Short mmCIF file of the C-alpha atoms (twelve columns), coordinates in Angstrom:
data_MODEL
# 
_entry.id   MODEL 
# 
loop_
_atom_site.group_PDB 
_atom_site.id 
_atom_site.type_symbol 
_atom_site.label_atom_id 
_atom_site.label_alt_id 
_atom_site.label_comp_id 
_atom_site.label_asym_id 
_atom_site.label_seq_id 
_atom_site.Cartn_x 
_atom_site.Cartn_y 
_atom_site.Cartn_z 
_atom_site.pdbx_PDB_model_num 
ATOM 1   C CA . MET A 1   -0.044  0.037  -0.024  1 
ATOM 2   C CA . SER A 2   1.495   3.533  -0.990  1 
ATOM 3   C CA . GLU A 3   2.411   5.612  1.849   1 
ATOM 4   C CA . PHE A 4   1.154   8.766  0.234   1 
ATOM 5   C CA . LEU A 5   -2.183  10.563 -0.249  1 
ATOM 6   C CA . GLN A 6   -3.785  9.887  -3.406  1 
ATOM 7   C CA . ARG A 7   -6.163  12.694 -4.097  1 
ATOM 8   C CA . ALA A 8   -8.303  14.382 -6.813  1 
ATOM 9   C CA . CYS A 9   -8.336  18.163 -7.681  1 
ATOM 10  C CA . PRO A 10  -7.938  20.296 -4.644  1 
ATOM 11  C CA . ALA A 11  -10.016 22.920 -6.288  1 
ATOM 12  C CA . CYS A 12  -12.870 21.405 -8.408  1 
ATOM 13  C CA . GLY A 13  -12.921 17.579 -7.537  1 
ATOM 14  C CA . VAL A 14  -12.157 16.271 -10.590 1 
ATOM 15  C CA . SER A 15  -9.744  13.303 -10.767 1 
ATOM 16  C CA . HIS A 16  -9.064  13.016 -14.696 1 
ATOM 17  C CA . THR A 17  -5.707  14.717 -15.344 1 
ATOM 18  C CA . ARG A 18  -3.019  14.778 -18.062 1 
ATOM 19  C CA . GLU A 19  0.975   14.092 -16.558 1 
ATOM 20  C CA . GLU A 20  3.077   17.312 -16.761 1 
ATOM 21  C CA . ALA A 21  5.864   17.000 -15.131 1 
ATOM 22  C CA . HIS A 22  8.168   14.671 -12.929 1 
ATOM 23  C CA . SER A 23  11.618  14.732 -11.380 1 
ATOM 24  C CA . PRO A 24  14.606  12.205 -12.978 1 
ATOM 25  C CA . VAL A 25  13.375  9.921  -9.693  1 
ATOM 26  C CA . ARG A 26  9.569   10.491 -8.941  1 
ATOM 27  C CA . ALA A 27  8.718   10.972 -5.430  1 
ATOM 28  C CA . GLU A 28  5.793   8.711  -5.433  1 
ATOM 29  C CA . THR A 29  8.508   5.632  -6.276  1 
ATOM 30  C CA . MET A 30  9.987   6.331  -2.957  1 
ATOM 31  C CA . THR A 31  9.539   6.297  0.691   1 
ATOM 32  C CA . VAL A 32  9.314   8.749  3.051   1 
ATOM 33  C CA . GLU A 33  12.074  8.339  4.872   1 
ATOM 34  C CA . ALA A 34  14.494  8.208  1.365   1 
ATOM 35  C CA . LEU A 35  12.522  11.826 0.785   1 
ATOM 36  C CA . ARG A 36  13.998  13.653 3.872   1 
ATOM 37  C CA . PRO A 37  17.309  14.650 2.580   1 
ATOM 38  C CA . PHE A 38  15.484  16.261 -0.486  1 
ATOM 39  C CA . TRP A 39  12.630  18.063 1.476   1 
ATOM 40  C CA . SER A 40  14.685  21.550 1.441   1 
ATOM 41  C CA . GLY A 41  17.353  23.019 -0.443  1 
ATOM 42  C CA . LEU A 42  16.804  24.881 -3.507  1 
ATOM 43  C CA . PHE A 43  20.082  23.741 -5.155  1 
ATOM 44  C CA . SER A 44  20.111  19.791 -4.324  1 
ATOM 45  C CA . GLU A 45  19.385  16.844 -6.773  1 
ATOM 46  C CA . LYS A 46  15.661  17.678 -7.719  1 
ATOM 47  C CA . ARG A 47  12.944  15.061 -6.509  1 
ATOM 48  C CA . PHE A 48  9.531   15.933 -6.567  1 
ATOM 49  C CA . PHE A 49  5.918   14.267 -7.023  1 
ATOM 50  C CA . THR A 50  4.649   14.023 -10.812 1 
ATOM 51  C CA . TYR A 51  2.615   17.118 -11.675 1 
ATOM 52  C CA . HIS A 52  -0.713  16.578 -13.496 1 
ATOM 53  C CA . ARG A 53  -2.983  19.089 -15.149 1 
ATOM 54  C CA . CYS A 54  -6.617  18.540 -14.200 1 
ATOM 55  C CA . LEU A 55  -8.589  18.215 -17.109 1 
ATOM 56  C CA . GLY A 56  -11.500 19.786 -15.181 1 
ATOM 57  C CA . CYS A 57  -10.270 23.319 -14.187 1 
ATOM 58  C CA . GLY A 58  -6.857  23.253 -15.142 1 
ATOM 59  C CA . LEU A 59  -4.940  23.518 -12.061 1 
ATOM 60  C CA . LEU A 60  -1.520  21.938 -12.005 1 
ATOM 61  C CA . TYR A 61  -1.330  19.764 -8.744  1 
ATOM 62  C CA . ASN A 62  -0.162  16.500 -7.257  1 
ATOM 63  C CA . PRO A 63  -2.565  13.610 -7.318  1 
ATOM 64  C CA . ALA A 64  0.057   11.820 -4.766  1 
ATOM 65  C CA . PHE A 65  1.543   13.454 -1.865  1 
ATOM 66  C CA . PHE A 66  2.155   13.686 1.477   1 
ATOM 67  C CA . ASP A 67  -0.845  13.364 3.968   1 
ATOM 68  C CA . ARG A 68  -1.343  16.180 6.761   1 
ATOM 69  C CA . GLU A 69  0.415   14.127 9.290   1 
ATOM 70  C CA . ARG A 70  3.444   13.178 7.601   1 
ATOM 71  C CA . LEU A 71  3.376   16.906 6.208   1 
ATOM 72  C CA . GLY A 72  3.460   18.361 9.567   1 
ATOM 73  C CA . LYS A 73  6.387   16.449 10.864  1 
ATOM 74  C CA . LEU A 74  8.431   17.320 7.982   1 
ATOM 75  C CA . TYR A 75  7.858   21.042 8.429   1 
ATOM 76  C CA . SER A 76  8.606   20.887 11.909  1 
ATOM 77  C CA . SER A 77  12.099  19.248 11.159  1 
ATOM 78  C CA . MET A 78  12.589  21.945 8.380   1 
ATOM 79  C CA . ALA A 79  15.945  23.613 9.266   1 
ATOM 80  C CA . PRO A 80  16.438  27.361 8.850   1 
ATOM 81  C CA . ASN A 81  16.535  28.851 5.420   1 
ATOM 82  C CA . MET A 82  19.996  30.072 4.850   1 
ATOM 83  C CA . GLU A 83  19.850  30.777 1.601   1 
ATOM 84  C CA . ILE A 84  21.821  34.167 0.392   1 
ATOM 85  C CA . VAL A 85  18.713  36.103 -0.139  1 
ATOM 86  C CA . SER A 86  19.092  38.987 2.088   1 
ATOM 87  C CA . ASN A 87  16.481  40.656 4.783   1 
ATOM 88  C CA . ASP A 88  16.585  43.428 3.017   1 
ATOM 89  C CA . ALA A 89  15.926  42.137 -0.385  1 
ATOM 90  C CA . ILE A 90  12.912  40.316 1.253   1 
ATOM 91  C CA . ALA A 91  11.852  43.693 3.098   1 
ATOM 92  C CA . ALA A 92  11.930  45.487 -0.304  1 
ATOM 93  C CA . THR A 93  10.018  42.848 -1.670  1 
ATOM 94  C CA . GLN A 94  7.391   42.389 0.832   1 
ATOM 95  C CA . LYS A 95  6.942   46.342 1.131   1 
ATOM 96  C CA . GLY A 96  6.099   46.214 -2.722  1 
ATOM 97  C CA . TYR A 97  3.340   43.452 -2.133  1 
ATOM 98  C CA . PHE A 98  1.939   46.306 0.383   1 
ATOM 99  C CA . ASP A 99  2.216   48.877 -2.343  1 
ATOM 100 C CA . ALA A 100 0.124   46.994 -4.415  1 
ATOM 101 C CA . VAL A 101 -3.128  47.287 -2.354  1 
ATOM 102 C CA . ARG A 102 -4.831  50.429 -3.151  1 
ATOM 103 C CA . GLY A 103 -7.080  52.452 -0.807  1 
ATOM 104 C CA . GLU A 104 -7.780  52.667 3.151   1 
ATOM 105 C CA . PHE A 105 -8.940  49.734 5.319   1 
ATOM 106 C CA . ASP A 106 -10.894 49.265 8.514   1 
ATOM 107 C CA . GLY A 107 -11.273 46.650 10.508  1 
ATOM 108 C CA . GLY A 108 -8.616  43.796 11.406  1 
ATOM 109 C CA . TYR A 109 -5.825  42.690 9.904   1 
ATOM 110 C CA . LEU A 110 -5.147  38.977 8.970   1 
ATOM 111 C CA . GLU A 111 -2.225  37.031 7.773   1 
ATOM 112 C CA . ILE A 112 -1.498  33.381 7.412   1 
ATOM 113 C CA . GLY A 113 2.052   32.735 7.420   1 
ATOM 114 C CA . PRO A 114 3.379   36.063 8.291   1 
ATOM 115 C CA . ASP A 115 6.941   34.850 8.981   1 
ATOM 116 C CA . ALA A 116 9.126   37.903 10.638  1 
ATOM 117 C CA . GLY A 117 6.214   40.135 9.812   1 
ATOM 118 C CA . HIS A 118 7.792   42.343 6.945   1 
ATOM 119 C CA . ILE A 119 4.204   43.470 5.780   1 
ATOM 120 C CA . VAL A 120 2.779   43.385 9.134   1 
ATOM 121 C CA . ARG A 121 5.504   46.168 9.668   1 
ATOM 122 C CA . GLU A 122 3.988   47.935 6.599   1 
ATOM 123 C CA . ALA A 123 0.619   47.539 7.620   1 
ATOM 124 C CA . THR A 124 1.208   49.308 11.465  1 
ATOM 125 C CA . THR A 125 3.052   52.078 9.856   1 
ATOM 126 C CA . ARG A 126 0.786   52.959 6.819   1 
ATOM 127 C CA . GLY A 127 -2.498  51.346 7.772   1 
ATOM 128 C CA . SER A 128 -4.922  52.046 10.863  1 
ATOM 129 C CA . PHE A 129 -6.093  48.323 11.496  1 
ATOM 130 C CA . GLU A 130 -8.284  47.664 14.945  1 
ATOM 131 C CA . HIS A 131 -6.363  44.366 15.532  1 
ATOM 132 C CA . PHE A 132 -4.020  41.869 14.206  1 
ATOM 133 C CA . TRP A 133 -4.740  38.497 13.769  1 
ATOM 134 C CA . LEU A 134 -1.549  36.519 12.657  1 
ATOM 135 C CA . PHE A 135 -1.347  32.871 12.074  1 
ATOM 136 C CA . GLU A 136 2.163   31.447 11.933  1 
ATOM 137 C CA . PRO A 137 3.425   28.174 13.166  1 
ATOM 138 C CA . ASN A 138 7.004   28.822 13.789  1 
ATOM 139 C CA . ARG A 139 6.936   29.792 17.446  1 
ATOM 140 C CA . ALA A 140 10.373  30.579 17.448  1 
ATOM 141 C CA . ILE A 141 10.205  34.086 15.320  1 
ATOM 142 C CA . HIS A 142 6.949   34.804 17.773  1 
ATOM 143 C CA . ASP A 143 8.991   37.572 19.509  1 
ATOM 144 C CA . THR A 144 10.314  39.270 16.065  1 
ATOM 145 C CA . LEU A 145 6.522   39.055 14.949  1 
ATOM 146 C CA . ARG A 146 4.859   40.724 17.739  1 
ATOM 147 C CA . ALA A 147 7.786   43.193 17.723  1 
ATOM 148 C CA . SER A 148 6.791   43.976 13.651  1 
ATOM 149 C CA . ALA A 149 3.378   44.785 15.060  1 
ATOM 150 C CA . GLY A 150 4.391   47.745 17.110  1 
ATOM 151 C CA . GLY A 151 2.471   47.628 20.122  1 
ATOM 152 C CA . GLU A 152 -0.358  47.368 18.322  1 
ATOM 153 C CA . PRO A 153 -3.139  44.929 19.304  1 
ATOM 154 C CA . ALA A 154 -2.176  41.644 18.118  1 
ATOM 155 C CA . THR A 155 -3.108  37.883 18.366  1 
ATOM 156 C CA . LEU A 156 -0.834  35.013 17.416  1 
ATOM 157 C CA . LEU A 157 -1.736  31.613 16.758  1 
ATOM 158 C CA . THR A 158 -0.023  28.329 15.697  1 
ATOM 159 C CA . ASP A 159 -3.172  26.487 14.115  1 
ATOM 160 C CA . MET A 160 -3.245  27.552 10.108  1 
ATOM 161 C CA . ASP A 161 -5.945  25.494 9.624   1 
ATOM 162 C CA . ASP A 162 -8.422  26.759 12.133  1 
ATOM 163 C CA . LEU A 163 -9.238  30.523 12.186  1 
ATOM 164 C CA . SER A 164 -12.231 30.204 14.165  1 
ATOM 165 C CA . PRO A 165 -10.800 32.949 16.812  1 
ATOM 166 C CA . VAL A 166 -11.253 35.239 14.278  1 
ATOM 167 C CA . PRO A 167 -14.531 37.241 14.158  1 
ATOM 168 C CA . ASP A 168 -16.687 36.833 11.227  1 
ATOM 169 C CA . ARG A 169 -16.988 39.626 8.908   1 
ATOM 170 C CA . SER A 170 -13.901 41.669 10.717  1 
ATOM 171 C CA . VAL A 171 -11.032 41.896 8.644   1 
ATOM 172 C CA . GLY A 172 -10.425 44.481 6.269   1 
ATOM 173 C CA . LEU A 173 -7.170  43.033 4.717   1 
ATOM 174 C CA . ALA A 174 -6.030  39.389 4.806   1 
ATOM 175 C CA . VAL A 175 -2.415  38.535 3.405   1 
ATOM 176 C CA . MET A 176 -1.249  35.272 2.168   1 
ATOM 177 C CA . VAL A 177 2.563   35.508 0.614   1 
ATOM 178 C CA . HIS A 178 3.871   32.027 -0.820  1 
ATOM 179 C CA . VAL A 179 1.328   30.106 1.600   1 
ATOM 180 C CA . LEU A 180 -1.295  28.967 -0.853  1 
ATOM 181 C CA . ASP A 181 0.410   26.635 -2.839  1 
ATOM 182 C CA . HIS A 182 1.374   24.905 0.420   1 
ATOM 183 C CA . LEU A 183 -1.972  23.901 1.302   1 
ATOM 184 C CA . LEU A 184 -3.502  20.410 0.922   1 
ATOM 185 C CA . ASP A 185 -6.925  22.159 0.768   1 
ATOM 186 C CA . PRO A 186 -6.630  25.673 -0.618  1 
ATOM 187 C CA . LEU A 187 -10.524 25.697 -1.431  1 
ATOM 188 C CA . ALA A 188 -11.351 25.642 2.610   1 
ATOM 189 C CA . MET A 189 -9.040  27.798 3.416   1 
ATOM 190 C CA . LEU A 190 -9.763  30.538 0.948   1 
ATOM 191 C CA . THR A 191 -13.340 30.141 1.942   1 
ATOM 192 C CA . GLN A 192 -12.857 30.607 5.464   1 
ATOM 193 C CA . ILE A 193 -10.638 33.790 4.714   1 
ATOM 194 C CA . ARG A 194 -13.447 35.281 3.014   1 
ATOM 195 C CA . ALA A 195 -15.870 34.589 6.045   1 
ATOM 196 C CA . LYS A 196 -13.833 36.516 7.994   1 
ATOM 197 C CA . LEU A 197 -13.598 39.774 5.956   1 
ATOM 198 C CA . ARG A 198 -15.943 42.591 5.813   1 
ATOM 199 C CA . PRO A 199 -17.827 43.387 2.602   1 
ATOM 200 C CA . GLY A 200 -15.829 44.945 0.465   1 
ATOM 201 C CA . GLY A 201 -12.615 43.651 2.129   1 
ATOM 202 C CA . THR A 202 -9.552  42.478 0.250   1 
ATOM 203 C CA . LEU A 203 -7.367  39.627 0.316   1 
ATOM 204 C CA . LEU A 204 -3.901  39.793 -1.191  1 
ATOM 205 C CA . ILE A 205 -2.464  36.537 -2.431  1 
ATOM 206 C CA . VAL A 206 1.470   36.032 -4.106  1 
ATOM 207 C CA . THR A 207 1.824   32.516 -5.370  1 
ATOM 208 C CA . HIS A 208 4.317   31.132 -8.053  1 
ATOM 209 C CA . ASN A 209 3.018   31.423 -11.456 1 
ATOM 210 C CA . GLU A 210 3.553   28.061 -13.681 1 
ATOM 211 C CA . LYS A 211 2.967   29.823 -16.727 1 
ATOM 212 C CA . SER A 212 5.380   32.077 -16.560 1 
ATOM 213 C CA . LEU A 213 8.334   32.257 -19.025 1 
ATOM 214 C CA . LEU A 214 10.831  31.604 -16.108 1 
ATOM 215 C CA . ARG A 215 9.168   28.364 -15.520 1 
ATOM 216 C CA . ARG A 216 9.358   27.390 -19.248 1 
ATOM 217 C CA . VAL A 217 13.247  28.238 -19.435 1 
ATOM 218 C CA . MET A 218 14.062  26.337 -16.446 1 
ATOM 219 C CA . GLY A 219 11.960  23.064 -16.881 1 
ATOM 220 C CA . THR A 220 11.659  20.546 -14.576 1 
ATOM 221 C CA . ARG A 221 14.884  22.394 -12.810 1 
ATOM 222 C CA . TRP A 222 12.531  25.677 -11.866 1 
ATOM 223 C CA . PRO A 223 12.681  25.983 -8.351  1 
ATOM 224 C CA . PRO A 224 8.910   25.590 -7.162  1 
ATOM 225 C CA . PHE A 225 8.752   21.978 -8.781  1 
ATOM 226 C CA . CYS A 226 9.708   20.549 -5.234  1 
ATOM 227 C CA . LEU A 227 8.373   18.494 -2.280  1 
ATOM 228 C CA . GLN A 228 6.874   21.362 -0.680  1 
ATOM 229 C CA . HIS A 229 4.213   22.578 -3.231  1 
ATOM 230 C CA . PRO A 230 1.347   20.066 -3.793  1 
ATOM 231 C CA . GLU A 231 0.210   22.635 -6.175  1 
ATOM 232 C CA . LEU A 232 0.982   25.402 -8.509  1 
ATOM 233 C CA . TYR A 233 -1.028  28.351 -9.935  1 
ATOM 234 C CA . ASN A 234 -1.305  30.606 -12.690 1 
ATOM 235 C CA . PRO A 235 -3.595  33.522 -13.552 1 
ATOM 236 C CA . ALA A 236 -6.534  31.268 -14.937 1 
ATOM 237 C CA . THR A 237 -6.442  28.735 -12.255 1 
ATOM 238 C CA . ILE A 238 -6.084  31.211 -9.245  1 
ATOM 239 C CA . THR A 239 -8.818  33.329 -10.587 1 
ATOM 240 C CA . ALA A 240 -11.196 30.191 -11.309 1 
ATOM 241 C CA . LEU A 241 -10.399 28.839 -7.617  1 
ATOM 242 C CA . LEU A 242 -11.285 32.290 -6.101  1 
ATOM 243 C CA . GLY A 243 -14.551 32.256 -7.685  1 
ATOM 244 C CA . ARG A 244 -15.420 29.038 -6.534  1 
ATOM 245 C CA . ALA A 245 -14.331 30.373 -2.961  1 
ATOM 246 C CA . GLY A 246 -16.713 33.192 -3.411  1 
ATOM 247 C CA . TYR A 247 -14.650 36.254 -3.875  1 
ATOM 248 C CA . ALA A 248 -15.137 38.842 -6.653  1 
ATOM 249 C CA . GLY A 249 -12.715 41.394 -8.541  1 
ATOM 250 C CA . VAL A 250 -9.894  39.245 -9.010  1 
ATOM 251 C CA . GLN A 251 -6.992  41.105 -10.314 1 
ATOM 252 C CA . VAL A 252 -3.680  39.299 -11.248 1 
ATOM 253 C CA . THR A 253 -0.592  40.912 -11.804 1 
ATOM 254 C CA . ARG A 254 3.078   40.011 -12.076 1 
ATOM 255 C CA . SER A 255 5.073   40.612 -8.848  1 
ATOM 256 C CA . ARG A 256 8.378   42.393 -8.420  1 
ATOM 257 C CA . ASN A 257 10.836  40.587 -6.353  1 
ATOM 258 C CA . TYR A 258 14.358  41.852 -5.391  1 
ATOM 259 C CA . PHE A 259 17.208  39.330 -5.289  1 
ATOM 260 C CA . PRO A 260 21.103  39.690 -4.593  1 
ATOM 261 C CA . LEU A 261 22.664  39.642 -7.458  1 
ATOM 262 C CA . PRO A 262 24.807  36.570 -6.332  1 
ATOM 263 C CA . PHE A 263 21.572  34.468 -5.786  1 
ATOM 264 C CA . LEU A 264 20.215  35.374 -9.143  1 
ATOM 265 C CA . VAL A 265 24.050  34.296 -10.682 1 
ATOM 266 C CA . ARG A 266 24.065  31.299 -8.914  1 
ATOM 267 C CA . GLN A 267 20.903  30.167 -9.772  1 
ATOM 268 C CA . ALA A 268 21.379  30.615 -13.345 1 
ATOM 269 C CA . ALA A 269 24.462  28.722 -13.034 1 
ATOM 270 C CA . TRP A 270 22.674  25.723 -11.593 1 
ATOM 271 C CA . THR A 271 19.941  26.004 -14.296 1 
ATOM 272 C CA . LEU A 272 23.011  25.317 -16.831 1 
ATOM 273 C CA . GLY A 273 24.745  22.597 -14.667 1 
ATOM 274 C CA . LEU A 274 27.412  24.944 -13.392 1 
ATOM 275 C CA . LYS A 275 28.609  25.904 -9.939  1 
ATOM 276 C CA . LEU A 276 30.013  29.335 -9.198  1 
ATOM 277 C CA . ASP A 277 29.846  29.432 -5.067  1 
ATOM 278 C CA . LEU A 278 33.521  30.805 -5.231  1 
ATOM 279 C CA . VAL A 279 33.361  33.672 -7.864  1 
ATOM 280 C CA . PRO A 280 32.978  37.044 -6.093  1 
ATOM 281 C CA . LEU A 281 30.071  38.943 -6.958  1 
ATOM 282 C CA . PRO A 282 29.053  42.744 -5.712  1 
ATOM 283 C CA . ASP A 283 26.360  42.678 -3.380  1 
ATOM 284 C CA . VAL A 284 23.567  44.428 -4.813  1 
ATOM 285 C CA . SER A 285 19.816  43.608 -5.266  1 
ATOM 286 C CA . LEU A 286 18.125  43.941 -8.383  1 
ATOM 287 C CA . GLY A 287 14.139  44.241 -8.672  1 
ATOM 288 C CA . LEU A 288 12.750  41.451 -11.251 1 
ATOM 289 C CA . ARG A 289 9.422   40.444 -12.227 1 
ATOM 290 C CA . LEU A 290 10.688  36.723 -12.442 1 
ATOM 291 C CA . GLY A 291 7.937   33.993 -12.179 1 
ATOM 292 C CA . ASN A 292 5.727   35.224 -9.207  1 
ATOM 293 C CA . MET A 293 2.236   36.586 -9.499  1 
ATOM 294 C CA . LEU A 294 -0.057  39.029 -6.985  1 
ATOM 295 C CA . THR A 295 -3.332  38.337 -6.874  1 
ATOM 296 C CA . LEU A 296 -6.084  40.567 -5.357  1 
ATOM 297 C CA . ALA A 297 -9.680  39.486 -4.339  1 
ATOM 298 C CA . THR A 298 -12.316 41.115 -3.016  1 
ATOM 299 C CA . ALA A 299 -15.267 39.660 -0.591  1 
ATOM 300 C CA . PRO A 300 -18.605 40.471 -2.436  1 
ATOM 301 C CA . ALA A 301 -20.662 42.847 -0.259  1 
ATOM 302 C CA . GLN A 302 -23.590 40.637 -0.582  1 
ATOM 303 C CA . ALA A 303 -21.596 37.455 0.295   1 
ATOM 304 C CA . ALA A 304 -22.912 33.997 1.152   1 
ATOM 305 C CA . THR A 305 -22.603 33.652 4.974   1 
ATOM 306 C CA . ASP A 306 -22.502 29.762 4.796   1 
ATOM 307 C CA . SER A 307 -19.135 28.148 5.316   1 
ATOM 308 C CA . GLU A 308 -19.110 26.284 1.957   1 
ATOM 309 C CA . PRO A 309 -20.883 28.855 -1.070  1 
ATOM 310 C CA . TRP A 310 -19.987 26.120 -3.874  1 
ATOM 311 C CA . LEU A 311 -22.211 23.657 -2.101  1 
ATOM 312 C CA . ALA A 312 -25.427 25.839 -2.056  1 
ATOM 313 C CA . ALA A 313 -24.331 26.785 -5.933  1 
ATOM 314 C CA . ALA A 314 -24.308 23.065 -7.109  1 
ATOM 315 C CA . GLU A 315 -27.833 22.196 -5.534  1 
# 
């Protein structure tokens, strides 16, 4: 019997697919223990579950994947990210994400997976939110995250699957940066968030774009093809998913990310099978629109109050 979860499309429930991308050794042919060394590390040898294209909605996803229990254990044992993307580059990138959100907000601020709180810091200095609801499973950075809230009323929670502590229809802005493509059930999470948004409230999502030029150039060496992404999105599939979860006014744009020049050169060399670890390069950052997309969506003014609006629509 397989160690892995076997699932239909997490966006539309259809089981009919077309295979699209696989690693030299397919992850589903290995054991969980054998996959542990490949769980993290951008420049290590590739192992990932075979990606299939859903023939119902077009989502690119893994029909075979880790179950929730094994996934939790893998994340809990994950070493700190020591790649050479500097804190300044990360802060500049996430400041740009907040810049993309237009208008003034009232009510609460909700973020799933805020990490050290770069966008939280922007929200405290440039917004007027009543309360910050921050769902971050890594307790080791909670003190840093709380400091990012700058003394504003803030609740920090570790269970990212349960948003019940947040009052319904209380949030003006919700944020998910590189979180949605890590979730086994993205539709359920988006539906939970919509219930927490005020009518007209905004959801900001950042994900990889599997239809990007970078993905086509890099092929199966594209970094988002990895063990941590059970599904990957493009503008059409994320728009359809948000519609299914009850959102309106979806806008998708390419996001600008800041990368240190040594990181970019190293990644380009790795794609070509070269190593340039010892070559000195200037420590400067470049802002590029490479492979990621930023999505904004709105909770309709007359949003349904039930937790599963797609079921009602199907009846």
